């Protein structure tokens, strides 16, 4: 099932890249395994998938422990991305165990992640989460304030600022999907033009990955289309 779904998602990504005249290797698939057990992660890894996204810190740490020595079928170690909201009292385990954090929207969180990132590990890859949907969303920094936050994060020694992430309000309307993704891409291009060395634009999920790829996503975060429907939406 997971193997078949991964094939379907890869096919969608391939088609979207072709339609947008983009090279396939410009888009990375992050498999969002939140709420699914380590057996599901292991099954995806057996198909070569090695990047996994998680929303809840404790749930993710439990999976990392269970999969400590697991490798994807290509031999790669598993790579863990935190994509859910991060509170400042959880920054230590996140800095110690994750490879990427997509949800940085405050300087205080970034500073704590940098302080806690162990010296023996490479710098923690981070994305600034931007609120492209206006008032109805609580996560993400206002687009107008994102450049200053990005510049400040770029100076922190133990972080490597890679780009931007957004979680637009879901919409069945394709034009609205494109508009939200286009806004983030414009901000990304502006920051790059200022000289920030950003290479990652994390946007697009199961329902809107085509629109996101058309607008320039370099990483799509896909859960449902790989693992199936989720039965709970908050920590167990
Ligand atoms: C759950 C989640 C996803 C995956 O969403 P699907 O619609 O299941 O593909 C992507 N990004 C974030 C931030 C999420 O919380």
mmCIF file of C-alpha atoms and ligand atoms in Angstrom:
data_model
loop_
_atom_site.group_PDB
_atom_site.id
_atom_site.type_symbol
_atom_site.label_atom_id
_atom_site.label_comp_id
_atom_site.label_asym_id
_atom_site.label_seq_id
_atom_site.Cartn_x
_atom_site.Cartn_y
_atom_site.Cartn_z
ATOM 1 C CA UNK A 1 0.000 0.000 0.000
ATOM 2 C CA UNK A 2 2.655 2.533 1.068
ATOM 3 C CA UNK A 3 4.888 1.361 -1.746
ATOM 4 C CA UNK A 4 2.097 1.825 -4.282
ATOM 5 C CA UNK A 5 1.196 5.230 -2.851
ATOM 6 C CA UNK A 6 4.824 6.361 -3.018
ATOM 7 C CA UNK A 7 4.828 5.431 -6.685
ATOM 8 C CA UNK A 8 1.655 7.445 -7.273
ATOM 9 C CA UNK A 9 3.069 10.478 -5.472
ATOM 10 C CA UNK A 10 6.362 10.226 -7.370
ATOM 11 C CA UNK A 11 4.368 10.118 -10.572
ATOM 12 C CA UNK A 12 2.405 13.235 -9.599
ATOM 13 C CA UNK A 13 5.650 15.052 -8.798
ATOM 14 C CA UNK A 14 7.131 13.977 -12.111
ATOM 15 C CA UNK A 15 4.082 15.169 -14.057
ATOM 16 C CA UNK A 16 4.015 18.482 -12.188
ATOM 17 C CA UNK A 17 7.707 19.069 -12.886
ATOM 18 C CA UNK A 18 7.195 18.292 -16.562
ATOM 19 C CA UNK A 19 4.198 20.638 -16.750
ATOM 20 C CA UNK A 20 6.210 23.411 -15.097
ATOM 21 C CA UNK A 21 9.275 22.744 -17.226
ATOM 22 C CA UNK A 22 11.330 22.006 -14.115
ATOM 23 C CA UNK A 23 13.936 19.287 -13.596
ATOM 24 C CA UNK A 24 12.768 16.396 -11.419
ATOM 25 C CA UNK A 25 15.757 16.745 -9.090
ATOM 26 C CA UNK A 26 14.643 20.268 -8.127
ATOM 27 C CA UNK A 27 11.828 18.837 -5.990
ATOM 28 C CA UNK A 28 12.346 16.719 -2.875
ATOM 29 C CA UNK A 29 9.651 14.592 -1.281
ATOM 30 C CA UNK A 30 9.230 14.797 2.480
ATOM 31 C CA UNK A 31 7.020 11.931 3.724
ATOM 32 C CA UNK A 32 4.888 13.225 6.597
ATOM 33 C CA UNK A 33 4.575 10.313 8.993
ATOM 34 C CA UNK A 34 2.829 12.048 11.906
ATOM 35 C CA UNK A 35 0.306 9.809 13.690
ATOM 36 C CA UNK A 36 1.672 6.702 11.933
ATOM 37 C CA UNK A 37 3.863 4.171 13.699
ATOM 38 C CA UNK A 38 7.458 3.259 13.076
ATOM 39 C CA UNK A 39 6.316 0.251 11.040
ATOM 40 C CA UNK A 40 4.877 2.643 8.440
ATOM 41 C CA UNK A 41 8.135 4.615 8.389
ATOM 42 C CA UNK A 42 10.076 1.383 7.992
ATOM 43 C CA UNK A 43 7.853 0.359 5.087
ATOM 44 C CA UNK A 44 8.435 3.678 3.306
ATOM 45 C CA UNK A 45 12.168 3.439 4.001
ATOM 46 C CA UNK A 46 12.223 -0.001 2.380
ATOM 47 C CA UNK A 47 11.087 1.795 -0.805
ATOM 48 C CA UNK A 48 14.006 4.210 -0.627
ATOM 49 C CA UNK A 49 12.198 7.113 1.066
ATOM 50 C CA UNK A 50 14.480 8.528 3.761
ATOM 51 C CA UNK A 51 13.161 12.021 4.593
ATOM 52 C CA UNK A 52 10.352 12.068 7.149
ATOM 53 C CA UNK A 53 8.313 14.946 8.573
ATOM 54 C CA UNK A 54 6.820 14.940 12.066
ATOM 55 C CA UNK A 55 4.580 17.394 13.915
ATOM 56 C CA UNK A 56 4.758 16.316 17.544
ATOM 57 C CA UNK A 57 8.119 16.253 19.291
ATOM 58 C CA UNK A 58 7.573 13.363 21.707
ATOM 59 C CA UNK A 59 5.930 11.165 19.088
ATOM 60 C CA UNK A 60 8.866 11.830 16.764
ATOM 61 C CA UNK A 61 11.484 11.054 19.437
ATOM 62 C CA UNK A 62 9.794 7.719 20.152
ATOM 63 C CA UNK A 63 9.922 6.845 16.447
ATOM 64 C CA UNK A 64 13.576 7.885 16.193
ATOM 65 C CA UNK A 65 14.399 5.612 19.142
ATOM 66 C CA UNK A 66 12.552 2.684 17.575
ATOM 67 C CA UNK A 67 14.304 3.269 14.237
ATOM 68 C CA UNK A 68 17.719 4.214 15.558
ATOM 69 C CA UNK A 69 19.698 1.991 13.192
ATOM 70 C CA UNK A 70 17.223 1.900 10.330
ATOM 71 C CA UNK A 71 18.422 2.718 6.835
ATOM 72 C CA UNK A 72 16.464 3.396 3.674
ATOM 73 C CA UNK A 73 16.842 0.793 0.935
ATOM 74 C CA UNK A 74 19.394 3.055 -0.779
ATOM 75 C CA UNK A 75 21.534 2.887 2.384
ATOM 76 C CA UNK A 76 20.798 6.419 3.606
ATOM 77 C CA UNK A 77 20.234 7.152 7.255
ATOM 78 C CA UNK A 78 16.767 8.463 8.002
ATOM 79 C CA UNK A 79 16.460 12.262 8.009
ATOM 80 C CA UNK A 80 13.981 13.851 10.441
ATOM 81 C CA UNK A 81 12.193 17.146 9.812
ATOM 82 C CA UNK A 82 10.066 18.902 12.435
ATOM 83 C CA UNK A 83 7.182 20.581 10.597
ATOM 84 C CA UNK A 84 4.788 21.266 13.500
ATOM 85 C CA UNK A 85 4.755 24.209 15.918
ATOM 86 C CA UNK A 86 7.702 24.340 18.319
ATOM 87 C CA UNK A 87 7.496 25.630 21.884
ATOM 88 C CA UNK A 88 10.571 27.029 23.566
ATOM 89 C CA UNK A 89 10.609 24.316 26.281
ATOM 90 C CA UNK A 90 11.130 21.654 23.580
ATOM 91 C CA UNK A 91 14.050 23.252 21.751
ATOM 92 C CA UNK A 92 16.753 21.109 23.398
ATOM 93 C CA UNK A 93 15.607 17.655 22.237
ATOM 94 C CA UNK A 94 14.715 19.096 18.839
ATOM 95 C CA UNK A 95 18.186 20.629 18.396
ATOM 96 C CA UNK A 96 19.760 17.361 19.548
ATOM 97 C CA UNK A 97 17.774 14.925 17.443
ATOM 98 C CA UNK A 98 16.280 16.508 14.324
ATOM 99 C CA UNK A 99 18.039 17.324 11.052
ATOM 100 C CA UNK A 100 15.676 20.090 9.948
ATOM 101 C CA UNK A 101 13.093 22.407 11.533
ATOM 102 C CA UNK A 102 10.543 23.964 9.130
ATOM 103 C CA UNK A 103 8.511 25.866 11.699
ATOM 104 C CA UNK A 104 10.783 28.610 13.046
ATOM 105 C CA UNK A 105 8.746 31.807 13.336
ATOM 106 C CA UNK A 106 10.399 33.642 16.252
ATOM 107 C CA UNK A 107 13.978 34.687 16.911
ATOM 108 C CA UNK A 108 13.841 33.371 20.482
ATOM 109 C CA UNK A 109 13.170 29.846 19.229
ATOM 110 C CA UNK A 110 15.982 30.116 16.688
ATOM 111 C CA UNK A 111 18.433 31.337 19.340
ATOM 112 C CA UNK A 112 17.574 28.440 21.621
ATOM 113 C CA UNK A 113 17.929 25.916 18.803
ATOM 114 C CA UNK A 114 21.349 27.354 17.990
ATOM 115 C CA UNK A 115 22.438 27.239 21.663
ATOM 116 C CA UNK A 116 21.308 23.650 22.064
ATOM 117 C CA UNK A 117 22.650 22.240 18.783
ATOM 118 C CA UNK A 118 25.444 19.853 19.832
ATOM 119 C CA UNK A 119 28.937 20.744 18.627
ATOM 120 C CA UNK A 120 29.480 17.283 17.170
ATOM 121 C CA UNK A 121 26.613 17.620 14.712
ATOM 122 C CA UNK A 122 26.433 19.730 11.550
ATOM 123 C CA UNK A 123 24.453 22.969 11.909
ATOM 124 C CA UNK A 124 20.688 22.427 12.170
ATOM 125 C CA UNK A 125 18.886 23.176 8.901
ATOM 126 C CA UNK A 126 16.054 25.636 9.468
ATOM 127 C CA UNK A 127 13.258 27.238 7.495
ATOM 128 C CA UNK A 128 11.326 30.348 8.462
ATOM 129 C CA UNK A 129 7.616 29.583 8.558
ATOM 130 C CA UNK A 130 5.652 32.405 6.951
ATOM 131 C CA UNK A 131 1.941 33.023 7.484
ATOM 132 C CA UNK A 132 0.642 33.521 3.953
ATOM 133 C CA UNK A 133 -3.026 33.145 4.956
ATOM 134 C CA UNK A 134 -3.560 36.232 7.079
ATOM 135 C CA UNK A 135 -5.264 36.416 10.439
ATOM 136 C CA UNK A 136 -6.960 33.022 10.535
ATOM 137 C CA UNK A 137 -3.644 31.189 10.962
ATOM 138 C CA UNK A 138 -1.689 31.357 14.193
ATOM 139 C CA UNK A 139 1.574 29.813 13.027
ATOM 140 C CA UNK A 140 4.132 31.605 10.948
ATOM 141 C CA UNK A 141 5.549 35.100 10.886
ATOM 142 C CA UNK A 142 3.889 37.936 9.001
ATOM 143 C CA UNK A 143 5.466 38.180 5.507
ATOM 144 C CA UNK A 144 6.462 41.791 6.171
ATOM 145 C CA UNK A 145 8.522 40.718 9.193
ATOM 146 C CA UNK A 146 10.067 37.638 7.604
ATOM 147 C CA UNK A 147 13.104 39.345 6.010
ATOM 148 C CA UNK A 148 14.359 40.735 9.335
ATOM 149 C CA UNK A 149 13.896 37.363 11.042
ATOM 150 C CA UNK A 150 15.682 35.562 8.206
ATOM 151 C CA UNK A 151 18.638 37.951 8.385
ATOM 152 C CA UNK A 152 18.917 37.476 12.151
ATOM 153 C CA UNK A 153 18.729 33.689 11.907
ATOM 154 C CA UNK A 154 21.379 33.637 9.195
ATOM 155 C CA UNK A 155 23.842 35.031 11.788
ATOM 156 C CA UNK A 156 23.286 32.274 14.370
ATOM 157 C CA UNK A 157 26.323 29.990 14.510
ATOM 158 C CA UNK A 158 24.742 26.567 14.921
ATOM 159 C CA UNK A 159 21.899 27.000 12.429
ATOM 160 C CA UNK A 160 21.930 26.887 8.656
ATOM 161 C CA UNK A 161 19.086 28.929 7.223
ATOM 162 C CA UNK A 162 17.872 27.050 4.152
ATOM 163 C CA UNK A 163 14.678 28.854 3.150
ATOM 164 C CA UNK A 164 10.992 29.342 3.812
ATOM 165 C CA UNK A 165 7.965 27.191 4.642
ATOM 166 C CA UNK A 166 4.239 27.898 4.518
ATOM 167 C CA UNK A 167 1.080 26.044 5.428
ATOM 168 C CA UNK A 168 -1.656 27.956 3.580
ATOM 169 C CA UNK A 169 -5.275 27.617 4.657
ATOM 170 C CA UNK A 170 -6.593 24.631 2.683
ATOM 171 C CA UNK A 171 -8.618 25.587 -0.361
ATOM 172 C CA UNK A 172 -10.210 23.448 -3.085
ATOM 173 C CA UNK A 173 -9.841 26.457 -5.389
ATOM 174 C CA UNK A 174 -6.787 26.067 -7.589
ATOM 175 C CA UNK A 175 -6.384 29.786 -8.166
ATOM 176 C CA UNK A 176 -6.248 30.358 -4.397
ATOM 177 C CA UNK A 177 -3.644 27.568 -4.043
ATOM 178 C CA UNK A 178 -1.482 29.154 -6.713
ATOM 179 C CA UNK A 179 -1.814 32.622 -5.182
ATOM 180 C CA UNK A 180 -0.682 31.463 -1.728
ATOM 181 C CA UNK A 181 2.324 29.576 -3.123
ATOM 182 C CA UNK A 182 3.189 32.409 -5.472
ATOM 183 C CA UNK A 183 3.354 34.829 -2.548
ATOM 184 C CA UNK A 184 5.906 32.676 -0.725
ATOM 185 C CA UNK A 185 7.995 32.212 -3.875
ATOM 186 C CA UNK A 186 8.104 35.995 -4.375
ATOM 187 C CA UNK A 187 9.371 36.468 -0.816
ATOM 188 C CA UNK A 188 11.935 33.697 -1.343
ATOM 189 C CA UNK A 189 13.240 35.374 -4.508
ATOM 190 C CA UNK A 190 13.435 38.741 -2.734
ATOM 191 C CA UNK A 191 15.546 37.303 0.097
ATOM 192 C CA UNK A 192 17.830 35.520 -2.337
ATOM 193 C CA UNK A 193 18.274 38.743 -4.306
ATOM 194 C CA UNK A 194 19.385 40.357 -1.012
ATOM 195 C CA UNK A 195 22.139 37.779 -0.809
ATOM 196 C CA UNK A 196 20.774 35.205 1.638
ATOM 197 C CA UNK A 197 21.910 31.766 0.368
ATOM 198 C CA UNK A 198 18.511 30.068 0.451
ATOM 199 C CA UNK A 199 17.859 26.864 -1.496
ATOM 200 C CA UNK A 200 14.661 25.406 -0.009
ATOM 201 C CA UNK A 201 11.048 26.403 -0.509
ATOM 202 C CA UNK A 202 8.862 24.003 1.522
ATOM 203 C CA UNK A 203 5.271 24.202 0.297
ATOM 204 C CA UNK A 204 2.621 21.883 -1.069
ATOM 205 C CA UNK A 205 0.909 18.883 0.529
ATOM 206 C CA UNK A 206 -1.222 15.953 -0.640
ATOM 207 C CA UNK A 207 -3.986 18.150 -2.034
ATOM 208 C CA UNK A 208 -1.987 20.951 -3.636
ATOM 209 C CA UNK A 209 1.465 19.668 -4.556
ATOM 210 C CA UNK A 210 0.888 20.347 -8.261
ATOM 211 C CA UNK A 211 0.127 24.027 -7.630
ATOM 212 C CA UNK A 212 3.124 24.285 -5.292
ATOM 213 C CA UNK A 213 5.523 22.751 -7.810
ATOM 214 C CA UNK A 214 4.165 25.010 -10.541
ATOM 215 C CA UNK A 215 4.948 27.985 -8.293
ATOM 216 C CA UNK A 216 8.472 26.888 -7.417
ATOM 217 C CA UNK A 217 8.370 24.514 -4.421
ATOM 218 C CA UNK A 218 11.618 22.619 -3.871
ATOM 219 C CA UNK A 219 10.220 20.394 -1.085
ATOM 220 C CA UNK A 220 6.679 19.050 -0.866
ATOM 221 C CA UNK A 221 5.379 17.637 2.425
ATOM 222 C CA UNK A 222 3.049 14.740 1.732
ATOM 223 C CA UNK A 223 1.247 12.701 4.394
ATOM 224 C CA UNK A 224 -2.206 11.426 3.466
ATOM 225 C CA UNK A 225 -1.367 10.497 -0.123
ATOM 226 C CA UNK A 226 1.424 8.212 1.150
ATOM 227 C CA UNK A 227 0.228 6.822 4.477
ATOM 228 C CA UNK A 228 -3.566 7.211 4.176
ATOM 229 C CA UNK A 229 -6.038 9.144 6.328
ATOM 230 C CA UNK A 230 -5.063 10.100 9.845
ATOM 231 C CA UNK A 231 -7.274 9.088 12.757
ATOM 232 C CA UNK A 232 -6.243 11.809 15.184
ATOM 233 C CA UNK A 233 -4.982 15.335 14.846
ATOM 234 C CA UNK A 234 -3.430 15.978 18.221
ATOM 235 C CA UNK A 235 -0.747 14.203 20.247
ATOM 236 C CA UNK A 236 -1.738 10.746 21.529
HETATM 237 C C1 LIG B 1 0.157 17.154 8.254
HETATM 238 C C2 LIG B 1 1.003 18.133 7.525
HETATM 239 C C3 LIG B 1 1.365 17.937 6.186
HETATM 240 C C4 LIG B 1 0.848 16.783 5.341
HETATM 241 O O1 LIG B 1 -0.466 17.015 4.979
HETATM 242 P P1 LIG B 1 -1.264 15.987 4.015
HETATM 243 O O2 LIG B 1 -2.427 16.783 3.585
HETATM 244 O O3 LIG B 1 -1.619 14.789 4.833
HETATM 245 O O4 LIG B 1 -0.357 15.655 2.885
HETATM 246 C C5 LIG B 1 2.211 18.856 5.614
HETATM 247 N N1 LIG B 1 2.695 19.918 6.298
HETATM 248 C C6 LIG B 1 2.365 20.149 7.583
HETATM 249 C C7 LIG B 1 2.927 21.333 8.281
HETATM 250 C C8 LIG B 1 1.502 19.275 8.226
HETATM 251 O O5 LIG B 1 1.174 19.527 9.508
#
